[in-house]
Amino acid sequence: MVRILAFAGSSRNGSYNRKMIRIAASGAEEAGAEVELIELGDYPMPIMNEDLESAEGMPVKSIEFKQLMLQSDGLLISAPEYNSSITPLLKNVLDWASRSEAADELPLSAYRGKTAVIMSASPGSLGGLRGLVTLRMMLGNLGVTVLPAQRCISAAHEAFSDDGTLMDLKQEKAVKKLGRILTDTIHRLNR
Ligand SMILES: Cc1cc2nc3c(=O)[nH]c(=O)nc-3n(C[C@H](O)[C@H](O)[C@H](O)COP(=O)(O)O)c2cc1C
């Protein structure tokens, strides 16, 4: 069974990236993956600070999040673009997950060997594309294989129906396919 951890880099009410990740996650499930779809807002943690880490260790919620990463084979991430980069929410969660709790733990254990597919949605005309450049680089440097397939939904404020699906059926199929591509790739790698 392929296990996928899926989340959006926004905790905003009505987040377009949350809508997008739900569609991609359903594509992964249809392809046979076991998907854990989480809300980053359910994992509140302080901004990364090494003094805090030295004094108190990793925050409880960051350990819980990291545990979910360790249990997964792959990551599906829908990342909003803030000023050509990723959101502070997403960066902070990924930074904490890069830390070790025990001296004998291998560095970057939550990331190494993972496969990811990334995507974005934005009201802007580029659909958050520039933020994905940052995210792809960061995940790659952490040891994640980020697959070439990605989608960016521009004019996201006009793209979704009330039920959360994409009005453009071709786009809906393409986003769902991201989940399938991740699932099939991990399946092949695990064979
Ligand atoms: C601080 C800040 C910076 C932003 N910078 C960009 C940007 O560089 N490019 C872009 O397309 N949208 C930008 N936006 C708009 C976001 O794409 C928009 O708020 C989007 O809805 C956020 O994703 P969400 O709907 O999943 O919360 C920015 C928004 C904020 C709050």
Coordinates of C-alpha atoms and ligand atoms in Angstrom, one line a residue:
M1 CA 0.0 0.0 0.0
V2 CA 1.3 3.4 -1.0
R3 CA 0.9 5.9 1.9
I4 CA 0.7 9.6 1.1
L5 CA 0.6 12.6 3.4
A6 CA -1.3 15.5 1.8
F7 CA -1.6 19.1 2.9
A8 CA -2.0 22.7 1.8
G9 CA 0.4 25.4 2.9
S10 CA -2.5 27.6 4.0
S11 CA -4.8 27.6 7.0
R12 CA -7.1 30.3 5.6
N13 CA -10.8 29.9 5.6
G14 CA -11.8 29.2 2.0
S15 CA -8.2 28.5 1.0
Y16 CA -8.0 27.7 -2.7
N17 CA -5.0 25.4 -2.1
R18 CA -7.0 23.4 0.4
K19 CA -9.6 22.9 -2.4
M20 CA -6.9 21.9 -4.8
I21 CA -5.2 19.4 -2.5
R22 CA -8.5 17.7 -1.8
I23 CA -8.9 17.1 -5.5
A24 CA -5.3 15.8 -5.9
A25 CA -5.8 13.6 -2.8
S26 CA -8.9 12.1 -4.2
G27 CA -6.9 11.2 -7.4
A28 CA -4.3 9.4 -5.3
E29 CA -7.1 7.5 -3.4
E30 CA -8.7 6.5 -6.7
A31 CA -5.3 5.2 -7.8
G32 CA -5.2 3.0 -4.7
A33 CA -3.1 5.1 -2.2
E34 CA -3.9 5.4 1.5
V35 CA -4.0 9.2 1.9
E36 CA -3.7 11.1 5.2
L37 CA -5.1 14.5 4.3
I38 CA -4.3 17.0 7.1
E39 CA -4.7 20.6 7.9
L40 CA -1.5 22.4 8.9
G41 CA -3.7 24.6 11.2
D42 CA -4.2 21.5 13.4
Y43 CA -0.4 21.5 14.0
P44 CA 0.3 24.8 15.6
M45 CA 4.0 25.3 16.6
P46 CA 6.2 28.3 17.4
I47 CA 8.4 29.9 14.8
M48 CA 11.6 27.9 14.6
N49 CA 14.1 29.2 17.1
E50 CA 17.3 27.2 18.0
D51 CA 17.4 28.6 21.5
L52 CA 13.8 27.4 22.1
E53 CA 14.7 24.0 20.6
S54 CA 17.8 23.7 22.9
A55 CA 15.7 24.6 25.9
E56 CA 12.6 22.6 25.2
G57 CA 13.2 20.3 22.3
M58 CA 10.9 19.9 19.4
P59 CA 7.3 21.2 20.0
V60 CA 4.8 18.4 20.5
K61 CA 2.9 19.2 17.3
S62 CA 6.0 19.3 15.2
I63 CA 6.9 15.8 16.5
E64 CA 3.4 14.6 15.6
F65 CA 3.7 16.1 12.1
K66 CA 7.2 14.6 11.6
Q67 CA 5.8 11.2 12.7
L68 CA 3.2 11.5 9.9
M69 CA 6.0 12.2 7.4
L70 CA 8.0 9.3 8.6
Q71 CA 5.1 7.0 8.1
S72 CA 4.5 8.2 4.6
D73 CA 6.1 7.2 1.3
G74 CA 5.1 10.4 -0.5
L75 CA 4.0 14.0 -0.1
L76 CA 1.3 15.9 -2.0
I77 CA 1.6 19.6 -1.3
S78 CA -0.5 22.5 -2.5
A79 CA 1.5 25.6 -1.8
P80 CA 0.2 29.2 -2.0
E81 CA 2.7 31.8 -3.2
Y82 CA 3.6 34.6 -0.9
N83 CA 5.9 37.2 -2.4
S84 CA 7.4 34.7 -4.9
S85 CA 8.1 32.1 -2.2
I86 CA 6.2 29.7 0.1
T87 CA 4.1 30.7 3.1
P88 CA 5.6 31.1 6.5
L89 CA 3.2 28.4 7.8
L90 CA 4.6 25.9 5.3
K91 CA 8.2 26.9 5.8
N92 CA 8.0 26.7 9.5
V93 CA 6.4 23.2 9.5
L94 CA 9.0 21.9 7.0
D95 CA 11.8 23.5 9.0
W96 CA 10.8 21.8 12.3
A97 CA 10.4 18.5 10.5
S98 CA 14.0 18.7 9.3
R99 CA 15.3 18.5 13.0
S100 CA 16.3 15.4 14.9
E101 CA 14.9 14.5 18.3
A102 CA 17.6 11.9 19.2
A103 CA 21.4 12.1 18.8
D104 CA 21.4 8.7 16.9
E105 CA 18.7 9.8 14.4
L106 CA 19.8 10.1 10.8
P107 CA 19.7 13.7 9.6
L108 CA 16.6 14.6 7.6
S109 CA 15.0 11.3 8.3
A110 CA 11.6 12.6 7.6
Y111 CA 12.6 13.6 4.1
R112 CA 15.1 11.1 2.7
G113 CA 13.7 8.7 0.2
K114 CA 10.4 10.4 -0.1
T115 CA 8.7 11.3 -3.4
A116 CA 6.6 14.4 -3.8
V117 CA 4.2 16.2 -6.2
I118 CA 3.6 19.9 -5.7
M119 CA 1.0 22.3 -7.0
S120 CA -0.4 25.7 -6.3
A121 CA -3.4 28.0 -6.7
S122 CA -3.5 31.7 -6.7
P123 CA -5.9 34.5 -7.8
G124 CA -2.9 35.8 -9.8
S125 CA -2.1 35.1 -13.4
L126 CA 0.8 32.8 -12.7
G127 CA -1.1 30.6 -10.3
G128 CA 1.6 30.6 -7.7
L129 CA 4.2 29.1 -10.1
R130 CA 7.1 31.1 -8.6
G131 CA 6.5 29.8 -5.1
L132 CA 6.8 26.2 -6.5
V133 CA 10.3 27.0 -7.7
T134 CA 11.3 27.7 -4.1
L135 CA 9.4 24.6 -2.8
R136 CA 10.9 22.3 -5.4
M137 CA 14.4 23.5 -4.6
M138 CA 13.9 23.2 -0.8
L139 CA 12.5 19.7 -0.9
G140 CA 15.1 18.5 -3.3
N141 CA 17.9 19.8 -1.0
L142 CA 16.3 17.9 1.8
G143 CA 16.5 14.6 -0.1
V144 CA 13.0 14.4 -1.6
T145 CA 12.5 13.5 -5.2
V146 CA 10.0 16.0 -6.5
L147 CA 8.4 14.7 -9.7
P148 CA 8.3 17.0 -12.8
A149 CA 4.5 16.9 -13.0
Q150 CA 2.9 20.0 -11.4
R151 CA -0.1 22.3 -11.9
C152 CA -0.8 25.9 -11.1
I153 CA -4.3 27.2 -11.0
S154 CA -4.4 30.9 -12.0
A155 CA -7.5 33.1 -11.2
A156 CA -8.3 30.7 -8.4
H157 CA -11.0 32.9 -7.1
E158 CA -13.0 32.2 -10.2
A159 CA -11.9 28.6 -10.7
F160 CA -13.8 26.5 -8.1
S161 CA -17.5 25.6 -7.9
D162 CA -19.3 25.8 -4.5
D163 CA -18.8 22.1 -4.0
G164 CA -15.0 22.5 -4.2
T165 CA -14.5 21.0 -7.7
L166 CA -12.9 22.9 -10.5
M167 CA -15.3 24.3 -13.0
D168 CA -13.0 23.5 -15.9
L169 CA -13.3 19.7 -16.2
K170 CA -10.0 19.4 -18.0
Q171 CA -8.3 21.2 -15.1
E172 CA -10.1 19.0 -12.5
K173 CA -8.9 15.9 -14.3
A174 CA -5.3 17.2 -14.5
V175 CA -5.2 18.0 -10.8
K176 CA -6.6 14.5 -9.9
K177 CA -4.0 13.0 -12.2
L178 CA -1.3 14.5 -10.0
G179 CA -2.4 12.2 -7.2
R180 CA -2.4 9.3 -9.6
I181 CA 1.1 10.1 -10.9
L182 CA 2.5 10.2 -7.4
T183 CA 0.8 7.0 -6.4
D184 CA 1.9 5.1 -9.5
T185 CA 5.5 6.4 -9.3
I186 CA 5.9 5.3 -5.7
H187 CA 4.3 2.0 -6.5
R188 CA 6.9 1.4 -9.3
L189 CA 9.8 2.5 -7.0
N190 CA 8.7 0.1 -4.3
R191 CA 8.4 -2.9 -6.6
Ligands
LIG1 C1 1.8 38.3 2.2 C2 1.2 37.8 0.9 C3 1.9 37.7 -0.2 C4 1.4 37.3 -1.5 N1 2.2 37.2 -2.6 C5 1.7 36.6 -3.7 C6 2.5 36.4 -4.8 O1 3.7 36.6 -4.8 N2 2.0 35.8 -5.9 C7 0.7 35.4 -5.9 O2 0.2 34.9 -7.0 N3 -0.2 35.7 -4.9 C8 0.3 36.2 -3.8 N4 -0.5 36.4 -2.7 C9 -2.0 36.1 -2.8 C10 -2.2 34.7 -2.5 O3 -1.9 33.9 -3.6 C11 -3.7 34.5 -2.1 O4 -3.9 35.2 -0.9 C12 -4.1 33.1 -2.1 O5 -5.5 33.0 -2.0 C13 -3.4 32.3 -0.9 O6 -3.7 30.9 -0.9 P1 -5.0 30.3 -0.2 O7 -6.2 30.7 -1.0 O8 -4.7 28.8 -0.3 O9 -5.0 30.8 1.2 C14 0.0 36.9 -1.5 C15 -0.8 37.0 -0.3 C16 -0.2 37.4 0.8 C17 -1.1 37.4 2.1

